[in-house]
mmCIF file of C-alpha atoms and ligand atoms in Angstrom:
data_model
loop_
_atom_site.group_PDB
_atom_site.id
_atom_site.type_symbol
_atom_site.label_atom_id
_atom_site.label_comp_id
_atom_site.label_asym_id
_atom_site.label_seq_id
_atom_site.Cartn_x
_atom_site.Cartn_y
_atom_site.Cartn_z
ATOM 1 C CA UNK A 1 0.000 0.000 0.000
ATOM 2 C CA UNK A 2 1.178 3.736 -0.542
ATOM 3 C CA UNK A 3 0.298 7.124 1.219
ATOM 4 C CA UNK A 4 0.142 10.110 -0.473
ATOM 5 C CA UNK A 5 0.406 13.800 1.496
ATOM 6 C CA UNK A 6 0.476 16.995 -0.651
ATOM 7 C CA UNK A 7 3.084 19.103 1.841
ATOM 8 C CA UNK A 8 2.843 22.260 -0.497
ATOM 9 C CA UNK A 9 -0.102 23.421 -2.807
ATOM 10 C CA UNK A 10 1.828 26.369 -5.291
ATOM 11 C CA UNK A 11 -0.049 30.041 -5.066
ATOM 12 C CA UNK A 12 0.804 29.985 -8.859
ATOM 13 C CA UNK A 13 -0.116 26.903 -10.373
ATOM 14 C CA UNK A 14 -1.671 23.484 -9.769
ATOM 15 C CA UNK A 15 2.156 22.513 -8.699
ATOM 16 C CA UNK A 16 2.154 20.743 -5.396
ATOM 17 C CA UNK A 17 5.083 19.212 -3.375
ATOM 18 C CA UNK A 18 4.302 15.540 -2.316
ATOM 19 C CA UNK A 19 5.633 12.957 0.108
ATOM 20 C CA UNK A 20 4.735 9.122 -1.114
ATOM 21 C CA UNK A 21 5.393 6.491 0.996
ATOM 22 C CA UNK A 22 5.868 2.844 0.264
ATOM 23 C CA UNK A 23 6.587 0.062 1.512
ATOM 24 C CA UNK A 24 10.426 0.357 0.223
ATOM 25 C CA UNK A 25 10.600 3.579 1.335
ATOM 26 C CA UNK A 26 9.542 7.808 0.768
ATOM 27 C CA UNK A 27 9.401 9.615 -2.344
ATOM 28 C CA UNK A 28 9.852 13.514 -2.696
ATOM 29 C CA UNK A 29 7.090 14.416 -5.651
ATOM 30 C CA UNK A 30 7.066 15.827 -8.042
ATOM 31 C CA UNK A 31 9.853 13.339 -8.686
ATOM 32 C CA UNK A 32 11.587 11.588 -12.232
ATOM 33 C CA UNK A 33 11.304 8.149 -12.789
ATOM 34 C CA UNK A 34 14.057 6.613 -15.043
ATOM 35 C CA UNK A 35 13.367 3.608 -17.247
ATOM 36 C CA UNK A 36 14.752 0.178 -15.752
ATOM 37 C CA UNK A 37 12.387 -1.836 -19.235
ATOM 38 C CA UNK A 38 14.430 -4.980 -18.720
ATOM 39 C CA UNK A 39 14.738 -4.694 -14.686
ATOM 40 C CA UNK A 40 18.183 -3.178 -15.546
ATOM 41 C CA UNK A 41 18.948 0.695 -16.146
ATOM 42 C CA UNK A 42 20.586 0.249 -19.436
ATOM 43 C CA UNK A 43 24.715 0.289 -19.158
ATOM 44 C CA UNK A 44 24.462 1.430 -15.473
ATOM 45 C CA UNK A 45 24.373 -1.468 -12.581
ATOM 46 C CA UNK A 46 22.158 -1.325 -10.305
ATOM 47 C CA UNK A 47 24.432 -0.186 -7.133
ATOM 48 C CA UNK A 48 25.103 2.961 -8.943
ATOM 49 C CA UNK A 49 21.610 3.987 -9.508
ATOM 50 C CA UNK A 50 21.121 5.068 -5.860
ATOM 51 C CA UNK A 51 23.995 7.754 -6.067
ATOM 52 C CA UNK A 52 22.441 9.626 -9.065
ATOM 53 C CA UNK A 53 19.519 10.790 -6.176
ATOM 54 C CA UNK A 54 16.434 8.283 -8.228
ATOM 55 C CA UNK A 55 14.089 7.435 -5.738
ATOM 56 C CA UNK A 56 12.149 5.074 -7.327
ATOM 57 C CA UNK A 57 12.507 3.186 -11.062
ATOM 58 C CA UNK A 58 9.659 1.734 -13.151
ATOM 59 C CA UNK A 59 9.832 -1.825 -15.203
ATOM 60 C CA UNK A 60 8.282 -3.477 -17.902
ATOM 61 C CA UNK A 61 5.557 -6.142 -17.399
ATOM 62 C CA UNK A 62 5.642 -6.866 -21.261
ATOM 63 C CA UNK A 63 9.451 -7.289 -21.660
ATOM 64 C CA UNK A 64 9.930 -9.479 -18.194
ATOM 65 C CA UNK A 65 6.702 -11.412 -19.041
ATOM 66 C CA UNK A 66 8.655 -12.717 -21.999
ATOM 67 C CA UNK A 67 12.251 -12.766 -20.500
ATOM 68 C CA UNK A 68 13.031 -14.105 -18.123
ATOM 69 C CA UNK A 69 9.327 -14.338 -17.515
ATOM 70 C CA UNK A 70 7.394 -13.458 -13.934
ATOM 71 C CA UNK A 71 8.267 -16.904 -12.729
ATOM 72 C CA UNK A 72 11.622 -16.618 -12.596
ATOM 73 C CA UNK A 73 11.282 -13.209 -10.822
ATOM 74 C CA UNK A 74 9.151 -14.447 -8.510
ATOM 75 C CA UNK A 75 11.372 -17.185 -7.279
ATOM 76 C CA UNK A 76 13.936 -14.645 -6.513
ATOM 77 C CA UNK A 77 11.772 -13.123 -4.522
ATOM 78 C CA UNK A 78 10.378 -10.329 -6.667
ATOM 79 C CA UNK A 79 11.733 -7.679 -8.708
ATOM 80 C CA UNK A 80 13.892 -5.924 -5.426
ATOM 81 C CA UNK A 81 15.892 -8.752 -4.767
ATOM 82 C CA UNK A 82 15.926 -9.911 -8.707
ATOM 83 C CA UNK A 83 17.687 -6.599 -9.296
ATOM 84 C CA UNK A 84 18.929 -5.553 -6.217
ATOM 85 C CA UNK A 85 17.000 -2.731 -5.703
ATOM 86 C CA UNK A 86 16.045 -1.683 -1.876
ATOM 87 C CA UNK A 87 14.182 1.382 -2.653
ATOM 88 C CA UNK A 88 10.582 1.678 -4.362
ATOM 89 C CA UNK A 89 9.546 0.430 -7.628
ATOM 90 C CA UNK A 90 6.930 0.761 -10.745
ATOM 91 C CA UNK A 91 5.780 -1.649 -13.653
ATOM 92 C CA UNK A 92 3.917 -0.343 -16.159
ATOM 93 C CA UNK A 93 0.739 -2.174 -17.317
ATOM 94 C CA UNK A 94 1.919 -3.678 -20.844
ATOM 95 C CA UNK A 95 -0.634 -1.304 -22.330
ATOM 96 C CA UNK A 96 1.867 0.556 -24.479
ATOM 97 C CA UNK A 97 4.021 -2.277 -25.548
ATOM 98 C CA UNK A 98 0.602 -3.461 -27.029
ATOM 99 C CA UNK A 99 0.637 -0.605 -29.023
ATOM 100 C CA UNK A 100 4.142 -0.340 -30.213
ATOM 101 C CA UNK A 101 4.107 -3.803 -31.311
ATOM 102 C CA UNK A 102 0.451 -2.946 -33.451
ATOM 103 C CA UNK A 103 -0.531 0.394 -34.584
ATOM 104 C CA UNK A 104 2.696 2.128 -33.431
ATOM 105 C CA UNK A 105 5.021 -0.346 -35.408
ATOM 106 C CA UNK A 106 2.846 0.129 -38.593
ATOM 107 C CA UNK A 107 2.942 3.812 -38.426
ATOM 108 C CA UNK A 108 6.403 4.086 -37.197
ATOM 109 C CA UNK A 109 5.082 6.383 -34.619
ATOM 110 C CA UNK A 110 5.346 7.256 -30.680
ATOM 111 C CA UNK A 111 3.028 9.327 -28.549
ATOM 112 C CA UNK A 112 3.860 12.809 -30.252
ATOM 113 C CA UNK A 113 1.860 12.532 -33.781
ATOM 114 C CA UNK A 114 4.018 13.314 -36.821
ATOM 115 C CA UNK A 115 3.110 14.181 -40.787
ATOM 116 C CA UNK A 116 0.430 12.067 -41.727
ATOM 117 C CA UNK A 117 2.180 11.653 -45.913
ATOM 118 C CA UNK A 118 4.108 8.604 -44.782
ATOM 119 C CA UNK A 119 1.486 6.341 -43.293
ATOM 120 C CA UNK A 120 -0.467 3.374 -44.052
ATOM 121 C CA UNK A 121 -3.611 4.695 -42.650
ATOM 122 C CA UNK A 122 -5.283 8.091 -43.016
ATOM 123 C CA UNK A 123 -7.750 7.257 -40.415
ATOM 124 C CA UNK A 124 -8.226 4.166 -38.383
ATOM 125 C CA UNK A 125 -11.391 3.074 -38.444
ATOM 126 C CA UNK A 126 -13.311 1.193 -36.143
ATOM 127 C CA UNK A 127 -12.719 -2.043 -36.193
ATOM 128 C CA UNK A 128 -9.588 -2.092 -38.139
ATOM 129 C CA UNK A 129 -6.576 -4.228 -36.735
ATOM 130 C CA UNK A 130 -2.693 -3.656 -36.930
ATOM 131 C CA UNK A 131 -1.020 -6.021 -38.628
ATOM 132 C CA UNK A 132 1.522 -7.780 -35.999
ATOM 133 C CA UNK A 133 -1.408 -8.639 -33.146
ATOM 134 C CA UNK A 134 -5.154 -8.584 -32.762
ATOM 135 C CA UNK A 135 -6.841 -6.612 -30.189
ATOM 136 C CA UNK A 136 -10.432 -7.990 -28.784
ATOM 137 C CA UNK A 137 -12.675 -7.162 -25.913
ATOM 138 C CA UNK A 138 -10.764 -9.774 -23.839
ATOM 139 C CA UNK A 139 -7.375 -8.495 -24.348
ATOM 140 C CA UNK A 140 -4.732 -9.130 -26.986
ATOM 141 C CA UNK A 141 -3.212 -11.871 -28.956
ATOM 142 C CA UNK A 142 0.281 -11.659 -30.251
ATOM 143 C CA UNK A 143 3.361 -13.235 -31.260
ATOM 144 C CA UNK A 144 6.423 -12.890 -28.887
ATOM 145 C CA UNK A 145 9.089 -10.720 -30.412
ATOM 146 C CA UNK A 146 11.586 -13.232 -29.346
ATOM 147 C CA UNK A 147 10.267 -16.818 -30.817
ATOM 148 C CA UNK A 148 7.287 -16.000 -32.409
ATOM 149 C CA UNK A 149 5.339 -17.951 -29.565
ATOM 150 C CA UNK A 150 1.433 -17.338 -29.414
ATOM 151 C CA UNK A 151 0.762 -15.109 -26.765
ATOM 152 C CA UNK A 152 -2.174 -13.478 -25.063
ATOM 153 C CA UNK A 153 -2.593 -10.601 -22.449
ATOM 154 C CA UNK A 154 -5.895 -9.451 -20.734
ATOM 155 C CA UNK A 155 -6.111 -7.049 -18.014
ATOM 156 C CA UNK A 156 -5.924 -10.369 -15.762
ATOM 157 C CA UNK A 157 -3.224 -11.591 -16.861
ATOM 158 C CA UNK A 158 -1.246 -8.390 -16.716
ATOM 159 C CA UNK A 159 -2.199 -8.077 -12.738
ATOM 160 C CA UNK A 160 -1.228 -11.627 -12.672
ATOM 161 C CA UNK A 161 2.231 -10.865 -13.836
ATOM 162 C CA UNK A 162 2.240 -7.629 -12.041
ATOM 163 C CA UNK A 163 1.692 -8.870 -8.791
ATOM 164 C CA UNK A 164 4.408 -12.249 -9.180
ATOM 165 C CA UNK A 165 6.739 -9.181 -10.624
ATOM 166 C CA UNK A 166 5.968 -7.684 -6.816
ATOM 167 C CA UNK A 167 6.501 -3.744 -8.051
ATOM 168 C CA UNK A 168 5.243 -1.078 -4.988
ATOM 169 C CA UNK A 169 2.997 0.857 -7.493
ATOM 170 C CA UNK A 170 1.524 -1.153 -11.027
ATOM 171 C CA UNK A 171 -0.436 0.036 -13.247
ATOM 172 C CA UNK A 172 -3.873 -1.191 -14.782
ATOM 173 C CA UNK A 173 -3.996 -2.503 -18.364
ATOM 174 C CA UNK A 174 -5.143 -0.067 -21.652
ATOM 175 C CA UNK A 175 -4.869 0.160 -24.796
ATOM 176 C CA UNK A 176 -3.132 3.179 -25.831
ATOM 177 C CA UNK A 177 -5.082 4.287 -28.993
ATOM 178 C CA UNK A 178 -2.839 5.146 -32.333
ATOM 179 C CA UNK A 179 -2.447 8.589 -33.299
ATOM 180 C CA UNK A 180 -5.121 9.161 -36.421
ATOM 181 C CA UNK A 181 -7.987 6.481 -34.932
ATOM 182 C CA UNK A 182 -11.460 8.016 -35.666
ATOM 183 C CA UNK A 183 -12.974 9.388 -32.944
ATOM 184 C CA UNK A 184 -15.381 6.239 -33.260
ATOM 185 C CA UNK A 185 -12.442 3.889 -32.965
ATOM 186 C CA UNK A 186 -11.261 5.866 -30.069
ATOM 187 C CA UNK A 187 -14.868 5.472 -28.240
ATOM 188 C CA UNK A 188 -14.541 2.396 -28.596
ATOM 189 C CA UNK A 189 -11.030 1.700 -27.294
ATOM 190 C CA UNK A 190 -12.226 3.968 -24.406
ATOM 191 C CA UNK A 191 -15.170 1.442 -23.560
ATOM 192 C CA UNK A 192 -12.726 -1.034 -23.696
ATOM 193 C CA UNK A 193 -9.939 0.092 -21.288
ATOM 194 C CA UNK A 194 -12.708 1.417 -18.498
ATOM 195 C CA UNK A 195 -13.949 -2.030 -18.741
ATOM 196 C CA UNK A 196 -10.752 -3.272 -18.260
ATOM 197 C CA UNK A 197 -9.664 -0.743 -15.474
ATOM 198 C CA UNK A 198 -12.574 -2.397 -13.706
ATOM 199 C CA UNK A 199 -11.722 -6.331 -14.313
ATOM 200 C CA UNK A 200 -8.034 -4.881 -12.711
ATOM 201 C CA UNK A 201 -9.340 -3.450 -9.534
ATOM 202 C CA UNK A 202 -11.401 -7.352 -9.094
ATOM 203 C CA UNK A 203 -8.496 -9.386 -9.762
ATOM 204 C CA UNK A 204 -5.965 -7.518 -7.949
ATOM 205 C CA UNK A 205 -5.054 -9.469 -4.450
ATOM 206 C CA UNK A 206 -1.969 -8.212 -3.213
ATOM 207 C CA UNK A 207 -1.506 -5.290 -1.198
ATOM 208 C CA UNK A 208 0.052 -2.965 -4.487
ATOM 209 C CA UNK A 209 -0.846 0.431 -4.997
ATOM 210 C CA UNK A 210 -2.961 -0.115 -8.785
ATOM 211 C CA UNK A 211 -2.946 3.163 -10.776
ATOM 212 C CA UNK A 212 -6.153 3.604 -12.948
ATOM 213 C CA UNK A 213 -4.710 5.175 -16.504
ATOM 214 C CA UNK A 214 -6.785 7.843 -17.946
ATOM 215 C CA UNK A 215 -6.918 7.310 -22.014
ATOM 216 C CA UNK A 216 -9.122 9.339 -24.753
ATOM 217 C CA UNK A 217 -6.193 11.063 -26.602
ATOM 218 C CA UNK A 218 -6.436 14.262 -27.871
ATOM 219 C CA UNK A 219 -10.505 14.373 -27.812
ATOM 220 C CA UNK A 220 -11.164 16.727 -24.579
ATOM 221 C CA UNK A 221 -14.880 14.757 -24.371
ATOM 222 C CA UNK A 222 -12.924 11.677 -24.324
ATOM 223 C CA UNK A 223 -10.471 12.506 -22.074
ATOM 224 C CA UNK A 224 -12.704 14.733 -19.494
ATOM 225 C CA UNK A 225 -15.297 11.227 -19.510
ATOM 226 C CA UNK A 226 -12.120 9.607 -18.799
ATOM 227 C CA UNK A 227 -10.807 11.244 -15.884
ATOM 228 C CA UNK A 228 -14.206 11.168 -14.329
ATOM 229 C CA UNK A 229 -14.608 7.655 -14.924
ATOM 230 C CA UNK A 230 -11.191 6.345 -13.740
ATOM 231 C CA UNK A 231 -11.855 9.244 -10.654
ATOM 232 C CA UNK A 232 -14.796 7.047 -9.786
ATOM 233 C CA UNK A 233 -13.387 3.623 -9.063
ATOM 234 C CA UNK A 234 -11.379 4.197 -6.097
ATOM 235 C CA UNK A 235 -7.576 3.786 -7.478
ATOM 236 C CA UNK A 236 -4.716 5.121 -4.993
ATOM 237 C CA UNK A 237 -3.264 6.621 -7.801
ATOM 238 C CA UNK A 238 -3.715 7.353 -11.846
ATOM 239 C CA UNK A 239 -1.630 7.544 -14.633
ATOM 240 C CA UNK A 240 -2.172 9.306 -17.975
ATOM 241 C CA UNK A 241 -1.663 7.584 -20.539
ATOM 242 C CA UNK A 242 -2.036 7.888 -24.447
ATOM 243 C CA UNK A 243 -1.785 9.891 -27.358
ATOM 244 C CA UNK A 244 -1.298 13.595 -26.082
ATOM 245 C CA UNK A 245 -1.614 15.536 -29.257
ATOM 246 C CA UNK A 246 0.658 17.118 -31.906
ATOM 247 C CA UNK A 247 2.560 20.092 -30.096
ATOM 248 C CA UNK A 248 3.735 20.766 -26.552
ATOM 249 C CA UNK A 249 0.160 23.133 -26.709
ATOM 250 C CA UNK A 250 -1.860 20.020 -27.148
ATOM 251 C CA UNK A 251 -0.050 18.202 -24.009
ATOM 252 C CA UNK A 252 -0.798 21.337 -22.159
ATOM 253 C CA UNK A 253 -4.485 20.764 -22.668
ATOM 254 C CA UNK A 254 -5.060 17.285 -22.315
ATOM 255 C CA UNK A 255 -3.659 17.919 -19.034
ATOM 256 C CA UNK A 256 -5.926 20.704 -18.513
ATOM 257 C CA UNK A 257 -8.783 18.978 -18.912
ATOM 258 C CA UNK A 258 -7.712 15.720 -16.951
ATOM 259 C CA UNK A 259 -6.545 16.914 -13.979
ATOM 260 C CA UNK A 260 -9.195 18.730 -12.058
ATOM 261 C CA UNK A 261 -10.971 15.473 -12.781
ATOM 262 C CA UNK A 262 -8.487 13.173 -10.654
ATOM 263 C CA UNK A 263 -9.363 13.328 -6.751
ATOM 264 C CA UNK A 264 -6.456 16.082 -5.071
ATOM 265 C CA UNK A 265 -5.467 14.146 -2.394
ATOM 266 C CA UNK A 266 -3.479 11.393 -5.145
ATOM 267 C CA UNK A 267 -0.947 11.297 -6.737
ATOM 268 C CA UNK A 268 -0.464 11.558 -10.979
ATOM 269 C CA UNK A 269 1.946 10.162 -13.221
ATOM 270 C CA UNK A 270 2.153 10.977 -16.585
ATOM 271 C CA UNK A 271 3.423 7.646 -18.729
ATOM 272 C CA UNK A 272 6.346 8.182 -20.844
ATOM 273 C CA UNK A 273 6.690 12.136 -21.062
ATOM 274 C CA UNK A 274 9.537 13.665 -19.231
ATOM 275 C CA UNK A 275 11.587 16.158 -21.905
ATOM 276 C CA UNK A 276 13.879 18.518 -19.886
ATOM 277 C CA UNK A 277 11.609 21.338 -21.473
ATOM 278 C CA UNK A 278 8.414 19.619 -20.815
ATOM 279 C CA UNK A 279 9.421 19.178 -17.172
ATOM 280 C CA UNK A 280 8.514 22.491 -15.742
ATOM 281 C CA UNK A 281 5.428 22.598 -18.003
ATOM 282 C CA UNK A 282 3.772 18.824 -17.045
ATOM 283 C CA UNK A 283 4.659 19.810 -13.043
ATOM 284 C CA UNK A 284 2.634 23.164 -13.340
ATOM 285 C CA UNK A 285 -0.478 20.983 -14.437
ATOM 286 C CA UNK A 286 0.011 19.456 -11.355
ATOM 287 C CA UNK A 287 1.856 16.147 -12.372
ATOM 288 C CA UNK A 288 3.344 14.763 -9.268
ATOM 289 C CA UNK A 289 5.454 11.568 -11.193
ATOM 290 C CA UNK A 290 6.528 11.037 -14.773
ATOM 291 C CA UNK A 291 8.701 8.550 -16.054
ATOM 292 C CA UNK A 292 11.332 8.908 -19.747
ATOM 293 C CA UNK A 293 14.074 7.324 -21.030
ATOM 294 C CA UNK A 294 15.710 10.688 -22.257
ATOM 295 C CA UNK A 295 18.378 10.640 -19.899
ATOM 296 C CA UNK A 296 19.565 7.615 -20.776
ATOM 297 C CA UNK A 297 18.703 6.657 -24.120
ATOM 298 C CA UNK A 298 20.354 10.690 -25.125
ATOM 299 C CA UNK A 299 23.810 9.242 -22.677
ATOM 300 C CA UNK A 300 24.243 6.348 -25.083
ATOM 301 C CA UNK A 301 24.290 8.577 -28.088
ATOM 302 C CA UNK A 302 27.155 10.623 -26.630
ATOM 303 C CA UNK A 303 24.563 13.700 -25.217
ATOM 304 C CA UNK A 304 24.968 15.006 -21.837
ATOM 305 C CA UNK A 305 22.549 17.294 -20.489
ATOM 306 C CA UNK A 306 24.548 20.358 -18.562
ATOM 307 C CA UNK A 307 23.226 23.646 -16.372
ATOM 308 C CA UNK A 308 24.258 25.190 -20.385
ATOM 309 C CA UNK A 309 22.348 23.122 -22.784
ATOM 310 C CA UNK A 310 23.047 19.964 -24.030
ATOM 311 C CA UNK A 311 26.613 18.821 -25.622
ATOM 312 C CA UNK A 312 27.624 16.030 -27.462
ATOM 313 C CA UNK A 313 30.982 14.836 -26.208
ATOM 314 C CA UNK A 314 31.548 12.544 -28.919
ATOM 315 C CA UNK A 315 32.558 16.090 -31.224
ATOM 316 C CA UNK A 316 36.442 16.930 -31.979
ATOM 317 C CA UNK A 317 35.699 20.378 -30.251
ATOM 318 C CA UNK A 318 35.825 18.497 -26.914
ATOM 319 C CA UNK A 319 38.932 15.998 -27.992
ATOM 320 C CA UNK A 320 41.359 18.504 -26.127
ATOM 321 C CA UNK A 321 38.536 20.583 -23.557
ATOM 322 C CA UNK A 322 40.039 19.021 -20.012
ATOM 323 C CA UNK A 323 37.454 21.006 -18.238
ATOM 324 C CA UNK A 324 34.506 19.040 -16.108
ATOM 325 C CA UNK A 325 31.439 18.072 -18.182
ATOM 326 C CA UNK A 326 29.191 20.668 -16.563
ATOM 327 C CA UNK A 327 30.787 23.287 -13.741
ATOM 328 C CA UNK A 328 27.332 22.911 -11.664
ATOM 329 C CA UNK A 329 27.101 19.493 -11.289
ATOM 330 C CA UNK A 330 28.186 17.290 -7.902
ATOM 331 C CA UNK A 331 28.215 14.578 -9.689
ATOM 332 C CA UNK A 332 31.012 11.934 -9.344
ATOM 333 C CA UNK A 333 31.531 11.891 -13.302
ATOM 334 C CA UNK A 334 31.937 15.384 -12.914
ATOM 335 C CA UNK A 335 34.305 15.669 -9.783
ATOM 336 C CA UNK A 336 36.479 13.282 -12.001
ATOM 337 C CA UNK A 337 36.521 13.081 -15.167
ATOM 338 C CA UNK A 338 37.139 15.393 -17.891
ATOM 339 C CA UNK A 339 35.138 16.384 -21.386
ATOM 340 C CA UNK A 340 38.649 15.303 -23.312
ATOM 341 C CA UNK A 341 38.658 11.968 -21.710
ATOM 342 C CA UNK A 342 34.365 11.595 -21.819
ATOM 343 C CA UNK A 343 35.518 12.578 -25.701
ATOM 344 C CA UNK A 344 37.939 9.763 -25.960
ATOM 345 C CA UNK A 345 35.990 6.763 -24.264
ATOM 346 C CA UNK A 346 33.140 7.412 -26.631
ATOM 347 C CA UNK A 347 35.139 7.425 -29.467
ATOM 348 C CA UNK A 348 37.589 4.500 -28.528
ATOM 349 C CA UNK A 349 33.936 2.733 -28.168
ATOM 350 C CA UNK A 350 34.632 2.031 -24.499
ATOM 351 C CA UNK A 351 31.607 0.490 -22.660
ATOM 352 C CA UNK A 352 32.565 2.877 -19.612
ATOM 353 C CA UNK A 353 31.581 5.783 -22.000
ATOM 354 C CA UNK A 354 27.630 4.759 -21.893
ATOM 355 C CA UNK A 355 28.490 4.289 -17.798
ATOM 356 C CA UNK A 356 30.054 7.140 -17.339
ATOM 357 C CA UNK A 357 27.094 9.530 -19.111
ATOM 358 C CA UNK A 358 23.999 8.047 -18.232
ATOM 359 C CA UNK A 359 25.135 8.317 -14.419
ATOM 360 C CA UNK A 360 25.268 11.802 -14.920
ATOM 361 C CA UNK A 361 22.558 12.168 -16.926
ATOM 362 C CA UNK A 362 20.351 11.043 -14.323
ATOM 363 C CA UNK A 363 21.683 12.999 -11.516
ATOM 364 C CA UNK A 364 21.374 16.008 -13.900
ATOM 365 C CA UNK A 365 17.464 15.252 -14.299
ATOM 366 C CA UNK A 366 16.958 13.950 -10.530
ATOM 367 C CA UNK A 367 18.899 17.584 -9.504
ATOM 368 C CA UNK A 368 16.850 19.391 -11.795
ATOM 369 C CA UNK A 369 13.585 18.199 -10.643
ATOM 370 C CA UNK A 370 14.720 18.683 -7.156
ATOM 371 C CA UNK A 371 15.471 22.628 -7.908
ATOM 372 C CA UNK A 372 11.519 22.310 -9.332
ATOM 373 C CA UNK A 373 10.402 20.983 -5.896
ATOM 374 C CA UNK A 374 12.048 23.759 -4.465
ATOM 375 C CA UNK A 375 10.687 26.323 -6.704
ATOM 376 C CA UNK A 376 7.476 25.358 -5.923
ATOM 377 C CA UNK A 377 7.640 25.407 -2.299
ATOM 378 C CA UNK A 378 8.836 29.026 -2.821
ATOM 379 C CA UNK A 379 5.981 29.803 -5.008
ATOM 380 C CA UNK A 380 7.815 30.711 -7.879
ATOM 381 C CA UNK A 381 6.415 27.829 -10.149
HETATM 382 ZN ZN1 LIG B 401 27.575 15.413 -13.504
#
């Protein structure tokens, strides 16, 4: 079980300052949540996650259903002691990996719509299917990525899996709509995931903390019937999901009009949305959690974020700069190491490069959201 306070309501926005408490431990909120996907944060072992000041991590149901599967988990004694992680932990629902395997594969797409003049579909219609799985009232059939096994997940099964995965906080199964679905595909799909949100909630017997997610798009009907619906059943905690629109504007709205829907006293996290520039933004609406894999994903590419903008180290402007990746950091990667040397191990391919970045990385995002907490508690956000 979780409990949620809100310590400090902003003057100036819907910000708020939260404490969460687990059973692993407290969470400062508004507060980033890095990507673990395979119960690993990718090139940085677990016993150096702690020092980059992430208080809690979330994993993928989808990805440890089908390696090494829940079983396996379980018998270690769930996913703390699988991955050695004391402090408190998320997995998502499978919702979205349901999604980027159908509709999001075919259209080469993510959550942020793009030009339409590359696509296979101008509109998806109700009733139409993507090509790699089929979705039905029940749940959805697919073939595992890995050995093209027959596969099927319902919001059952996910809680199933969730629960022998033993995360603090899961999440209840959805479909996350495609961008371009008719707004009679997407009333549909809307039917569909409250029904499921329900069948959740009943087959849920541990003592986890089960987010409801909030769907419906861009559609502000949708999304408003939404929020009041998923309001309604009780959840400790909700998660937006979905399709948020075509500019940072649209984001902006669809939180607008979720938000005052969800009950005060809980706490929000918005799935997979967590830009440096949308942070500030998504915590005015009154987001308390959000989770990304920017930090990391940009570290193995050679980007560090810094207090001046983002650099890429792997560029010949840095081969002979022996100053500290970024002045204002505390970091350990900066209190050692050098942009000249960052330069080299990324272009010697070193393994210790992808190390060495995404550990700062994620202190930069944990010590910028921690500057945000402060700001509200001054009421200057
Ligand atoms: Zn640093």
């Amino acid at each position: 079980m979780i409990r949620f306070e809100v310590v400090h309501q902003s003057s100036q926005s819907w910000a708020r300052v939260g404490i969460l408490e687990t059973a692993h431990g407290t969470i400062e909120t508004p507060a980033f949540v890095p990507v673990a996907t395979q119960a690993a944060i990718k090139a940085l072992p677990t016993h150096h996650i702690e020092a980059t000041g992430s208080q809690l991590l979330i994993a993928n149901t989808f990805h440890l259903h089908l390696r090494p599967g829940e079983d396996t988990v379980a018998t270690a004694g769930g996913l703390h002691s699988f991955m050695q992680w004391p402090k408190p932990l998320m997995t998502d629902s499978g919702g979205f990996q349901v999604f980027s395997l159908g509709f999001g594969r075919d259209m080469q797409v993510g959550k942020v719509r793009k030009a339409a003049d590359t696509l296979p579909y101008t509109t998806i219609e109700r009733g139409t299917q993507p090509s790699g799985l089929t979705i039905s009232d029940d749940g959805v059939h697919f073939r595992s990525p890995l050995d093209g096994k027959n596969l099927f997940i319902g919001p059952k099964e996910s809680i199933a899996i969730q629960q022998k995965l033993g995360a603090d906080i899961i999440f209840a199964f959805d479909e996350c709509t495609p961008p371009f679905a008719s707004e009679e595909y997407l009333e549909k799909s809307l039917e569909r995931t409250h029904r499921w949100a329900k069948e959740c909630q009943g087959a849920l017997t541990s003592q986890q903390a089960l987010f409801g997610i909030v769907q419906g798009s861009h559609i502000q009907g949708l999304r408003e019937q939404s929020a009041q619906f998923i309001n309604s059943l009780d959840f400790p905690g909700f998660g937006i999901g979905g399709e948020l629109g075509e500019s940072k504007e649209d984001m902006d709205n669809v939180l607008a009009w979720t938000i005052p829907r969800l009950s005060a006293h809980k706490p929000r996290h918005l799935l997979g949305i967590g830009y440096l520039d949308d942070m500030e933004r998504i915590v005015r609406r009154g987001i308390d959690l959000f989770d990304c894999t920017v930090p990391t994903h940009y570290a193995r590419r050679g980007i560090g974020f810094t207090s001046q903008g983002r650099i890429n180290v792997r560029q010949s402007k840095y081969v002979g700069d022996f100053s500290t990746l970024d002045k204002a950091c505390s970091c350990v990667i900066c209190q050692t190491y050098s942009r000249a040397y960052l330069c080299h191990l990324f272009r010697a391919k070193e393994v210790s490069s992808w190390q060495a970045l995404t550990f700062h990385n994620l202190h930069f995002f944990n010590a910028y959201i921690a500057q945000l907490r402060q700001r509200i508690r001054n009421n200057d956000l």
